[in-house]
PDB file of C-alpha atoms and ligand atoms in Angstrom:
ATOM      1  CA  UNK I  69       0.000   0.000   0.000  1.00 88.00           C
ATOM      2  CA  UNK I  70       1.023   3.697  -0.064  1.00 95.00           C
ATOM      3  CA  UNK I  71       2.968   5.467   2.460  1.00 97.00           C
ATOM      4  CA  UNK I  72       0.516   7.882   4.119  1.00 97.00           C
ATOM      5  CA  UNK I  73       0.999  11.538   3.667  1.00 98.00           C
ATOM      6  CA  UNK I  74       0.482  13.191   6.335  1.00 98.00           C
ATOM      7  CA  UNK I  75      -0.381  16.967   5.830  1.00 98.00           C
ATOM      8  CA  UNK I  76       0.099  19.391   8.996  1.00 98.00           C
ATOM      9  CA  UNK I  77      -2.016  22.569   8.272  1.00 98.00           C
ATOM     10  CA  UNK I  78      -1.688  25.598  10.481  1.00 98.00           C
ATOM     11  CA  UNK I  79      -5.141  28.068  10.045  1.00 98.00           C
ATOM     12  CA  UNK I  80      -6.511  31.195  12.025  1.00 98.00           C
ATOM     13  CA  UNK I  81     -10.319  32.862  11.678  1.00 98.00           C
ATOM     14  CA  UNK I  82     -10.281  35.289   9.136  1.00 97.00           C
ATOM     15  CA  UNK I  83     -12.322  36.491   6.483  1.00 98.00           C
ATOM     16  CA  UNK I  84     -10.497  34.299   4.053  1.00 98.00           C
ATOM     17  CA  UNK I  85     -10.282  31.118   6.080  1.00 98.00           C
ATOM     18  CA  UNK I  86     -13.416  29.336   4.586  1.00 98.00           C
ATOM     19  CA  UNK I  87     -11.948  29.797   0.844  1.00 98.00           C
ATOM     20  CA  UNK I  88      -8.493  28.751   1.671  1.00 98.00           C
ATOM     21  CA  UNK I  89      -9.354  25.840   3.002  1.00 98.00           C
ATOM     22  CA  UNK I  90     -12.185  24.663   0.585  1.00 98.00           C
ATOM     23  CA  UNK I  91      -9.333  25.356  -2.116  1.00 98.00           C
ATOM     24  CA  UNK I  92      -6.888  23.409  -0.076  1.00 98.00           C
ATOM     25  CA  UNK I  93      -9.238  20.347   0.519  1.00 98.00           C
ATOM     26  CA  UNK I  94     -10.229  20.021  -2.998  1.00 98.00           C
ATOM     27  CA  UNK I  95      -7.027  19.634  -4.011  1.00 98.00           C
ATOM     28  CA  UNK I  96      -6.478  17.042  -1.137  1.00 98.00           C
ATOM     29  CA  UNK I  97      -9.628  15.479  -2.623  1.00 98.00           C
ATOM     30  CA  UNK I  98      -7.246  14.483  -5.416  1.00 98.00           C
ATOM     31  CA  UNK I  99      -4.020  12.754  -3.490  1.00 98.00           C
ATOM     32  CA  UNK I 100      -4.788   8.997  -2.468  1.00 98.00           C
ATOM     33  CA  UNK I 101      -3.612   8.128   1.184  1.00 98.00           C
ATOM     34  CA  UNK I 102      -3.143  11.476   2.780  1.00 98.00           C
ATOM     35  CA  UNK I 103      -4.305  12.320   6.528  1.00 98.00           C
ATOM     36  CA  UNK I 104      -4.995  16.182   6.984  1.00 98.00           C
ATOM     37  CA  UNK I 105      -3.996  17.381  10.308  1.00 98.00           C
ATOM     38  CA  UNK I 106      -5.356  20.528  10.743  1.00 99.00           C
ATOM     39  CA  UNK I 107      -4.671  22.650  13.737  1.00 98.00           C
ATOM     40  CA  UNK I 108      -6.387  26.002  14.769  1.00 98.00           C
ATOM     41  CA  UNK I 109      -4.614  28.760  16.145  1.00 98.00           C
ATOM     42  CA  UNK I 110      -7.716  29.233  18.733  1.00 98.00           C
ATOM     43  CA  UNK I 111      -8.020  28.256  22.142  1.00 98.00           C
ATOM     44  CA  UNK I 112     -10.650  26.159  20.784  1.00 98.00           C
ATOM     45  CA  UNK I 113     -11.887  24.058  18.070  1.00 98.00           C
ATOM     46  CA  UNK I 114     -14.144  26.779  15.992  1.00 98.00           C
ATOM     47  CA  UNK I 115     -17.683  25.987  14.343  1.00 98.00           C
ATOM     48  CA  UNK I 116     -16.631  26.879  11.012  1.00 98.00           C
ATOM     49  CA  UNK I 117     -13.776  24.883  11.192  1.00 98.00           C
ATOM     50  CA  UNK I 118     -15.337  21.449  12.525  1.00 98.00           C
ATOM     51  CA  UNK I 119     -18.046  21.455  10.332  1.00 98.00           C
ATOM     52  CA  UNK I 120     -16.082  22.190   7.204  1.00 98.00           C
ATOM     53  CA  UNK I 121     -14.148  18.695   8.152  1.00 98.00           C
ATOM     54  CA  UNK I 122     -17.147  17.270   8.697  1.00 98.00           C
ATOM     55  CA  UNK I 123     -18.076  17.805   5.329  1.00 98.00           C
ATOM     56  CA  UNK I 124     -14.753  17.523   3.654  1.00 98.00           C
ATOM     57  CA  UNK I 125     -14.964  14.088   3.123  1.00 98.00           C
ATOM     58  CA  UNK I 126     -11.293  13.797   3.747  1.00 98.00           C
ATOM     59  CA  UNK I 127      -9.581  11.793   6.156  1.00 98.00           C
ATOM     60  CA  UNK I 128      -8.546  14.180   8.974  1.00 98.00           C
ATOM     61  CA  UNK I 129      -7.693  15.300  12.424  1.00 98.00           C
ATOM     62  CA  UNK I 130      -8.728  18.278  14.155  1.00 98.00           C
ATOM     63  CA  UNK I 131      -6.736  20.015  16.322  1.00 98.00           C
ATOM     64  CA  UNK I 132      -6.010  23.353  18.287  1.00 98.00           C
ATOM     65  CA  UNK I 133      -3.839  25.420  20.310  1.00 98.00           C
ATOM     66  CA  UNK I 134      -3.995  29.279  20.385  1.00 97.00           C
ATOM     67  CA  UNK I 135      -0.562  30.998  19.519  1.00 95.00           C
ATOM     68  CA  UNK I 136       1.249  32.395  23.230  1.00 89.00           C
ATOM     69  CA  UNK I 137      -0.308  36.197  23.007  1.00 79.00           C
ATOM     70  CA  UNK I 138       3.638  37.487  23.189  1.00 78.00           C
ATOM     71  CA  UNK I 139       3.978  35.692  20.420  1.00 75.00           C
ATOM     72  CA  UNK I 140       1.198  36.755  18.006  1.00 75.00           C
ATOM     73  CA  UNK I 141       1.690  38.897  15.056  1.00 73.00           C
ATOM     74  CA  UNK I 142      -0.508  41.803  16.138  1.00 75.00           C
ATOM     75  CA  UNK I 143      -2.733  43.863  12.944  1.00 76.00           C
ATOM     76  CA  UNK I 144      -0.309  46.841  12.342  1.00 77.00           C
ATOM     77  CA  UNK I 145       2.730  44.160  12.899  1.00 77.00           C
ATOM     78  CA  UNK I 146       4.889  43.426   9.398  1.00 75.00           C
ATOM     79  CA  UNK I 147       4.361  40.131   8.720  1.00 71.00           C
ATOM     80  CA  UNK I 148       8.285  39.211   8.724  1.00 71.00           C
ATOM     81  CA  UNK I 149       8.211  40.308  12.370  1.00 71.00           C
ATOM     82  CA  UNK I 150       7.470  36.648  13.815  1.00 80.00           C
ATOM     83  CA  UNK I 151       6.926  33.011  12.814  1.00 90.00           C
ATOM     84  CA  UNK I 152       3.825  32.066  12.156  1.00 94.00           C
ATOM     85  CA  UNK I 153       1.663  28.554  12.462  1.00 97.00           C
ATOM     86  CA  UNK I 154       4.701  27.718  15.312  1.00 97.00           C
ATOM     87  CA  UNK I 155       3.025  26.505  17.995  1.00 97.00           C
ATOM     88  CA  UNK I 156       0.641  24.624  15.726  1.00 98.00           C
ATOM     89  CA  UNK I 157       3.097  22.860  13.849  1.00 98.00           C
ATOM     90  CA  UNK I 158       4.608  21.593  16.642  1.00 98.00           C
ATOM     91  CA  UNK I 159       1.141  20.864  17.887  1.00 98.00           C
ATOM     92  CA  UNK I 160       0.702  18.781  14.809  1.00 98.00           C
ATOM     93  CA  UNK I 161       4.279  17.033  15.122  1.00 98.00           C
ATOM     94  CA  UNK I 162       2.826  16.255  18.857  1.00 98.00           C
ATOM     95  CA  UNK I 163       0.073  14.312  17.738  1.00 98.00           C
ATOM     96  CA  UNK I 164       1.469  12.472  15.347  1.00 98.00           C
ATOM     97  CA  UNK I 165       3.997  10.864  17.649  1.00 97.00           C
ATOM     98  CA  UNK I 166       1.429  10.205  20.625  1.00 95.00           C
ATOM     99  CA  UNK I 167      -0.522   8.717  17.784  1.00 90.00           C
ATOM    100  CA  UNK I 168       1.567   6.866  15.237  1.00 87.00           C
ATOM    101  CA  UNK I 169       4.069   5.782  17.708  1.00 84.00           C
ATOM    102  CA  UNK I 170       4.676   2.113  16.837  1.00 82.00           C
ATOM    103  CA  UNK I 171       3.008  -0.311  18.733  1.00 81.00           C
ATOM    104  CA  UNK I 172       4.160  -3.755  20.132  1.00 81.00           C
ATOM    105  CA  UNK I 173       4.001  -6.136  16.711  1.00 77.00           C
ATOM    106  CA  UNK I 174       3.318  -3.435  14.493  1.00 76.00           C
ATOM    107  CA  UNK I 175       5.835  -3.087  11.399  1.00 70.00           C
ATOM    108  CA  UNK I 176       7.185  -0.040  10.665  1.00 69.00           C
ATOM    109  CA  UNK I 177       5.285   3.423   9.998  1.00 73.00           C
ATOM    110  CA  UNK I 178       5.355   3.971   6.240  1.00 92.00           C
ATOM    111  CA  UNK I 179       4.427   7.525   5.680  1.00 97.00           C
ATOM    112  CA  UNK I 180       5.911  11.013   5.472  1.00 98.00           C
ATOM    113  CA  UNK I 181       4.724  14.719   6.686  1.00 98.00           C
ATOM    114  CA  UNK I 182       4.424  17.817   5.020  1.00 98.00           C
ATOM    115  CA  UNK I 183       3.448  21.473   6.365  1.00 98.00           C
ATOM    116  CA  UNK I 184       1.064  22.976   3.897  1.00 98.00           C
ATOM    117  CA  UNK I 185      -0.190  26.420   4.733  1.00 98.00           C
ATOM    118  CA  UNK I 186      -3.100  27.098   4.102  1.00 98.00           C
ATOM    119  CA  UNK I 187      -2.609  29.620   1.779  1.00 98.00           C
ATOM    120  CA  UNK I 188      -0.241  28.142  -0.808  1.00 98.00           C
ATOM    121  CA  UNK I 189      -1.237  26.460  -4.165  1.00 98.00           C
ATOM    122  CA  UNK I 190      -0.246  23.080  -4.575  1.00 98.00           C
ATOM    123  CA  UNK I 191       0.081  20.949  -8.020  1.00 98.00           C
ATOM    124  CA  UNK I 192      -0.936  17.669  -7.604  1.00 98.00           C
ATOM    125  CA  UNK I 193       2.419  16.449  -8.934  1.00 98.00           C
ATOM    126  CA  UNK I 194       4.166  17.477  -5.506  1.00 98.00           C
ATOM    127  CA  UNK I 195       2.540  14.942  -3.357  1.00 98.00           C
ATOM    128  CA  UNK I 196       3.625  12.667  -5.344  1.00 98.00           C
ATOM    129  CA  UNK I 197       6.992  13.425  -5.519  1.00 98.00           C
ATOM    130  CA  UNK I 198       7.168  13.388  -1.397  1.00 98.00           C
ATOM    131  CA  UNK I 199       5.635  10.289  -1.331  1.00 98.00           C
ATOM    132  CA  UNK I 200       8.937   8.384  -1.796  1.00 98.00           C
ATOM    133  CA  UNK I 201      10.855  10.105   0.794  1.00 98.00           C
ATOM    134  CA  UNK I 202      12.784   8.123   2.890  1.00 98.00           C
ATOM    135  CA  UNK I 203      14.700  10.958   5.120  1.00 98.00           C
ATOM    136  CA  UNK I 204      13.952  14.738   3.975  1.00 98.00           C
ATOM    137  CA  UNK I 205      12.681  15.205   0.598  1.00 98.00           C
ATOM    138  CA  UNK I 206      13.497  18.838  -0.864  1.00 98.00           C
ATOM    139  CA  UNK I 207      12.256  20.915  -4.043  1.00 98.00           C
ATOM    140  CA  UNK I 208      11.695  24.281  -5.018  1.00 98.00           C
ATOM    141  CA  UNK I 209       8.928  26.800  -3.848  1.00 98.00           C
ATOM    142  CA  UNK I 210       7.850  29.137  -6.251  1.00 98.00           C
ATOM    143  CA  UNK I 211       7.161  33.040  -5.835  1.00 98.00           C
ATOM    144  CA  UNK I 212       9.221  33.187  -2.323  1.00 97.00           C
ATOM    145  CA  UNK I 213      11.616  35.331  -0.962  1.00 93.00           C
ATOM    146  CA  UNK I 214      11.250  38.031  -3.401  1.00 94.00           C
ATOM    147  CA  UNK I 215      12.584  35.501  -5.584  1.00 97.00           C
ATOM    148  CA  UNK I 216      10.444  33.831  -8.820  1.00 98.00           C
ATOM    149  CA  UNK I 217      11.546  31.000  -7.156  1.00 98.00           C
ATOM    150  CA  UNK I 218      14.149  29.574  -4.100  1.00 98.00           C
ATOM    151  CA  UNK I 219      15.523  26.232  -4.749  1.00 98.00           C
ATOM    152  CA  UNK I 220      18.191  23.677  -3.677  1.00 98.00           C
ATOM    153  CA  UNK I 221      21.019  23.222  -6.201  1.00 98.00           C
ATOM    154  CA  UNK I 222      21.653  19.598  -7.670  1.00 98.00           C
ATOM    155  CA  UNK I 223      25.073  18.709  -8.435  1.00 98.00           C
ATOM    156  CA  UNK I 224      25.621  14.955  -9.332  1.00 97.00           C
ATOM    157  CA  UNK I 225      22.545  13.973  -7.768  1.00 97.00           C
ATOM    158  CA  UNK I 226      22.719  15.778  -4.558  1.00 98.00           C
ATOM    159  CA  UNK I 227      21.916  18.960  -3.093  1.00 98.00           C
ATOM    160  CA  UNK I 228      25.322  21.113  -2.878  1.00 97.00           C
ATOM    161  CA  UNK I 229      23.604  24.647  -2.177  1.00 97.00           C
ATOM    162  CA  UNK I 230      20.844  26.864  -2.387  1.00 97.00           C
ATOM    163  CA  UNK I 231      19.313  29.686  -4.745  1.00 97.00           C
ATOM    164  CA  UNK I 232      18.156  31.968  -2.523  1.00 96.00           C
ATOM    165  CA  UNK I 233      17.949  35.802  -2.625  1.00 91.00           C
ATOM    166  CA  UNK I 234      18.608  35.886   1.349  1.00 89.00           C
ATOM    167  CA  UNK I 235      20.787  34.454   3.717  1.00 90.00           C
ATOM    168  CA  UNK I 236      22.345  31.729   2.261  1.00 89.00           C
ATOM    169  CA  UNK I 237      24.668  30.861   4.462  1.00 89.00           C
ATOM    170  CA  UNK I 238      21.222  29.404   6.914  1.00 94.00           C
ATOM    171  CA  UNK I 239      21.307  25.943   7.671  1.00 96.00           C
ATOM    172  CA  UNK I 240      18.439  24.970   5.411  1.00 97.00           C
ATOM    173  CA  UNK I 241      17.545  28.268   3.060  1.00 97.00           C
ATOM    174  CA  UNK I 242      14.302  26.939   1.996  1.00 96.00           C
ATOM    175  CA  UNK I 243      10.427  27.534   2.633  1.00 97.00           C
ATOM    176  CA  UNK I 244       8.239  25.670   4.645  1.00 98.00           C
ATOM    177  CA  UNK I 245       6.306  24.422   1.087  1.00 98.00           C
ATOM    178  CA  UNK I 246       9.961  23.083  -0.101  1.00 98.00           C
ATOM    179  CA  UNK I 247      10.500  19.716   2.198  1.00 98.00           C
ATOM    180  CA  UNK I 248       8.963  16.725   3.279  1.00 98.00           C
ATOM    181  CA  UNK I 249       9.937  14.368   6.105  1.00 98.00           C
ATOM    182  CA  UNK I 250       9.558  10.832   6.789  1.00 98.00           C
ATOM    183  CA  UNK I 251       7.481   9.846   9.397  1.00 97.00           C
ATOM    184  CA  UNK I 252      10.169   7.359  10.733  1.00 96.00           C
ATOM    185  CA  UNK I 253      12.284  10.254  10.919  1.00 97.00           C
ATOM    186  CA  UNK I 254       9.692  12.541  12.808  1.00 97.00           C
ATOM    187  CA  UNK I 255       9.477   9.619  15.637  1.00 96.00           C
ATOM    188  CA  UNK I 256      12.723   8.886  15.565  1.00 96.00           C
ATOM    189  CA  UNK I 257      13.709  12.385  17.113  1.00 97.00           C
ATOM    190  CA  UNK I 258      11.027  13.456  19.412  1.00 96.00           C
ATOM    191  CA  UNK I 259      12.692  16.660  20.182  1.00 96.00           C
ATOM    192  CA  UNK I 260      12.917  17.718  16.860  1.00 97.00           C
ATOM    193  CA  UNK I 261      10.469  20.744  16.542  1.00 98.00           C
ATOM    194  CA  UNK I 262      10.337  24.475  15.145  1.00 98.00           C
ATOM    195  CA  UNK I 263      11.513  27.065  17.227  1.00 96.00           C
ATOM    196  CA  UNK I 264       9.462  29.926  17.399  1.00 93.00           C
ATOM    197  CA  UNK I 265      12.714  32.046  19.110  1.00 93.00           C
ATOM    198  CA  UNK I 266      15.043  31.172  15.806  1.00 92.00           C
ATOM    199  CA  UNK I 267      16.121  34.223  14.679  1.00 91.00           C
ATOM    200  CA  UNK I 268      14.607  35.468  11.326  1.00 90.00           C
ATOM    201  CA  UNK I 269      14.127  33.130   8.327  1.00 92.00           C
ATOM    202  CA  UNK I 270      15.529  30.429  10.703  1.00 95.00           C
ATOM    203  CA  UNK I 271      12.158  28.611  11.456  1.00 96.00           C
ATOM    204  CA  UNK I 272      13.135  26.075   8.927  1.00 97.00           C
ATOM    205  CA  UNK I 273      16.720  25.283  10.086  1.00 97.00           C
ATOM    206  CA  UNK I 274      15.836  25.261  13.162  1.00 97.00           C
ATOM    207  CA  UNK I 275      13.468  21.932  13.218  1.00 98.00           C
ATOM    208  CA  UNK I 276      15.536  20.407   9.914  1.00 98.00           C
ATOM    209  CA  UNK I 277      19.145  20.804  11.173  1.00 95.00           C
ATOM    210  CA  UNK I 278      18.233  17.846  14.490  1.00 91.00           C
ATOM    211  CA  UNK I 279      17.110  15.589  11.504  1.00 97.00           C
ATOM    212  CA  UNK I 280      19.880  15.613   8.176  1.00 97.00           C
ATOM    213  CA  UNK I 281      22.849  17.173   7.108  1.00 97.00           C
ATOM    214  CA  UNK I 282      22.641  18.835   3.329  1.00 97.00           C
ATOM    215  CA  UNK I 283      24.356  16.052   1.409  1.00 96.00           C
ATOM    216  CA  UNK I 284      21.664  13.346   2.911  1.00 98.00           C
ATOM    217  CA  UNK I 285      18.675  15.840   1.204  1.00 98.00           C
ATOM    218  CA  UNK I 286      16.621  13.935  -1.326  1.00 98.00           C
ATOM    219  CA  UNK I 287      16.184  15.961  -4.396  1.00 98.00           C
ATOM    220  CA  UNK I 288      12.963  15.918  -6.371  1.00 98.00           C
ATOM    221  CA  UNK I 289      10.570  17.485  -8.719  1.00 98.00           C
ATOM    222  CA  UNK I 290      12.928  16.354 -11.414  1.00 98.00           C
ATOM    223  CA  UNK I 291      16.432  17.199  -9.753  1.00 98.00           C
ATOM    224  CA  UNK I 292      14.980  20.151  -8.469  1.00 98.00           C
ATOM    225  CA  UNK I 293      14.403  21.643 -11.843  1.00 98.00           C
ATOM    226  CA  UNK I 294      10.571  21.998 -12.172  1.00 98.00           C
ATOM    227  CA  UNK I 295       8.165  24.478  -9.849  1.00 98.00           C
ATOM    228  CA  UNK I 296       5.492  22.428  -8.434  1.00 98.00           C
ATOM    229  CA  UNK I 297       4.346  24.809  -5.163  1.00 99.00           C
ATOM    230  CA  UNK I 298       4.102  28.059  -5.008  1.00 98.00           C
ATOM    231  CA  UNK I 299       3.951  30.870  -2.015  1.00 98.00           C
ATOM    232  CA  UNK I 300       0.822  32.478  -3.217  1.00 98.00           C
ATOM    233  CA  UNK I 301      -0.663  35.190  -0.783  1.00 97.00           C
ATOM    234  CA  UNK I 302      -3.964  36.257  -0.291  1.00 97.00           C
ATOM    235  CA  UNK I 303      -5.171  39.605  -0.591  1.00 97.00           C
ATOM    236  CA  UNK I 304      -7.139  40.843   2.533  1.00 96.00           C
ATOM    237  CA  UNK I 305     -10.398  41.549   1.398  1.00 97.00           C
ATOM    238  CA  UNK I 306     -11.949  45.096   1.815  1.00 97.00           C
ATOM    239  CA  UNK I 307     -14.965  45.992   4.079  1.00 97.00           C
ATOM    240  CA  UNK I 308     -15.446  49.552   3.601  1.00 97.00           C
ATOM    241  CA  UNK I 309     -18.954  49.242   2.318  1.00 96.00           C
ATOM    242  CA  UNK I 310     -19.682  46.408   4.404  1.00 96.00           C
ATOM    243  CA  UNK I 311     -18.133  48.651   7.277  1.00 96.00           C
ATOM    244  CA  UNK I 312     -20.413  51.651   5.613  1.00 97.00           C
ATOM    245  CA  UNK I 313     -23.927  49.412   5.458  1.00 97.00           C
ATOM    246  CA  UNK I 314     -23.255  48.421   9.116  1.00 95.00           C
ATOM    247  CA  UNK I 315     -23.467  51.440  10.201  1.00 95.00           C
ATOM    248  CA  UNK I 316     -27.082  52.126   8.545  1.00 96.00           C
ATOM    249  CA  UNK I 317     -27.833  48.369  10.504  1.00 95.00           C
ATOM    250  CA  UNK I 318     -27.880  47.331   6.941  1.00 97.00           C
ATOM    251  CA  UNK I 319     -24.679  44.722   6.593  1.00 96.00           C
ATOM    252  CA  UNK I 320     -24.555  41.533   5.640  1.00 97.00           C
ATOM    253  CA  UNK I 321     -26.677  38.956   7.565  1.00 97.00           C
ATOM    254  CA  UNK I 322     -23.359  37.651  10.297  1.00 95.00           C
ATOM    255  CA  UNK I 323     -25.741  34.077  10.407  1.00 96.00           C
ATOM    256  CA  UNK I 324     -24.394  33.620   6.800  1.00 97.00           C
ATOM    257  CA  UNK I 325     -21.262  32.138   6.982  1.00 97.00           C
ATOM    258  CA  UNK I 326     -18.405  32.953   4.466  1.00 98.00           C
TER     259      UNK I 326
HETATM  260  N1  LIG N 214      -1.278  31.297  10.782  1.00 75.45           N
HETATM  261  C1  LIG N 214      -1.758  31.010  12.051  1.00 75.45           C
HETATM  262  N2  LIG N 214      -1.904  32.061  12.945  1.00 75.45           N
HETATM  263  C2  LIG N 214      -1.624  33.358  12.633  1.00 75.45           C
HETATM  264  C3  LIG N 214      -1.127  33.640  11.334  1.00 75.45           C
HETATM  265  C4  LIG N 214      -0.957  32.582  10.443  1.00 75.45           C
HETATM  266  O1  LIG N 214      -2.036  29.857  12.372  1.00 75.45           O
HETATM  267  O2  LIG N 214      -1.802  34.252  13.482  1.00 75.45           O
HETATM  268  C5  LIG N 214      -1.121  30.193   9.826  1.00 75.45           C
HETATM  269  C6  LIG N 214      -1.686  30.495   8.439  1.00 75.45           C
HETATM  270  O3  LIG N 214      -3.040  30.107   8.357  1.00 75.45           O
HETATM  271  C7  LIG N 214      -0.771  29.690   7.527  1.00 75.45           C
HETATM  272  C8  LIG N 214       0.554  29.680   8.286  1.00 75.45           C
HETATM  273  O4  LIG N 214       0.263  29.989   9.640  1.00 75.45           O
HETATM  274  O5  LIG N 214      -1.233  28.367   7.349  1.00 75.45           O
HETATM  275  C9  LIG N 214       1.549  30.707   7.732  1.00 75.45           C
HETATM  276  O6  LIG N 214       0.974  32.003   7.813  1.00 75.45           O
HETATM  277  P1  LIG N 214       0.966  33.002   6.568  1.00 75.45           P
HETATM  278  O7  LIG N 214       0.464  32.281   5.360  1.00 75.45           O
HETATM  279  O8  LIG N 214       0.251  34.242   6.973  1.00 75.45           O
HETATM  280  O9  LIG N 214       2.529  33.289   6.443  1.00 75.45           O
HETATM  281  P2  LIG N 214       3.358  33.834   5.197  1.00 75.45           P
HETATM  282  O10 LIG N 214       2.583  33.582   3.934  1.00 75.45           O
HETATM  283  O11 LIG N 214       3.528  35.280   5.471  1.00 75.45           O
HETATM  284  O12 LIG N 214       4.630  33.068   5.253  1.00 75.45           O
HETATM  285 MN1  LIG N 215       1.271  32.174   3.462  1.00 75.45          MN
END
């Protein structure tokens, strides 16, 4: 049988939320064998949220923890100025090893994790790419960094560097969309986790760099050569009239959900 794939999907209440995730499932819809853990930065499991899994009809698992408050990007905050999805990666990363830990006269756990935000667009192609990953899988993100695209360089076969407008000398230059793990490897090292304290552009490293060294990468999408994610953004959507109507006690009906 296929390995698993087990997607780890950080999401916050927004205006947005409901059409990034419908987008995100229904391309899930698509990949055989993959397990969406998806984990709300709330201090609880939302409405909108549960019953959208409910509905999904994707295999899933539903989970929350609310980002520390020092920690939280606040509205007039630049979004570079902290991590974000931190705590609920590592939330995800949590539950997987309470839950897939092997058990007594089980074989071995064939599957392998990825961290899909939920605002990214993901070809089809890319899950199956990761699905062969038997350490860290790598391949390049496109539209990131101020960059068309950041990828690892493939010399003979393996990954000798990085193109990356920023920082190269990191431990692992790449995006969060640009690596998969192997669920062995996730259990094998409990401790391994993102640091929400790593300085800058470090969030990466700092989880990857307790788990491989750069020559044991596993290059893919085609040696690294072909763009199959991409670090699409989502425009905040504008409420002025809604804003405007509200004020007459004419806005939108808030029992319609969006
Ligand atoms: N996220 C979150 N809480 C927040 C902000 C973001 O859980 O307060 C999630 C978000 O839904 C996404 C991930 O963390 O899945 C990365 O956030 P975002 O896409 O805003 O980061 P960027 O695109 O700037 O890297
Ligand atoms: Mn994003």
């Amino acid at each position: 049988s296929l390995p698993t794939i087990f997607v780890i999907t950080p999401t916050y209440a927004r205006l947005v939320q409901k059409a990034e995730l419908t987008r995100l499932s229904q391309t899930f819809l698509h990949v055989p064998q993959l397990h969406w853990i998806v984990v709300e930065d709330s201090p609880h499991k939302t409405p909108l949220v549960t019953d959208f899994l409910m509905k999904s009809g994707l295999t899933y698992t539903h989970l929350h923890v609310p980002t520390a408050k020092d920690r939280k990007l606040q509205e007039d905050d630049p979004s570079w100025l902290k991590p974000r999805g931190v705590e609920q990666r590592n939330e995800g990363l949590r539950w997987l090893r309470e839950d897939r830990r092997p058990q007594p006269g089980e074989g071995r756990q064939r599957g392998v994790v990825y961290f899909a935000d939920d605002d990214n667009t993901y070809s089809l192609q890319i899950f199956e790419e990761m699905r062969s990953t038997q350490r860290v899988s790598v391949w390049p993100v496109g539209l990131v960094g101020g960059m068309k695209y950041e990828r690892p360089v493939v010399e003979g076969g393996k990954v000798v560097r990085f193109h990356t407008g920023w920082r190269p000398s990191r431990p692992f230059p790449m995006d969060m969309a640009g690596f998969a793990v192997s669920l062995k490897l996730v259990l094998a090292n409990p401790d391994a986790c993102f640091d929400g304290e790593a300085p800058m552009g470090f969030l990466e490293s700092s989880f990857l760099k307790g788990l491989v060294t750069m020559d044991e990468l596993e290059p893919k999408a085609d040696n690294c050569s072909k763009v199959l994610v991409w670090h699409t953004r989502t425009e905040k959507p504008k409420m002025k009239r809604e804003e405007a109507l509200q004020a007459q006690g004419l806005g939108s009906d808030p029992t319609v959900e969006v």
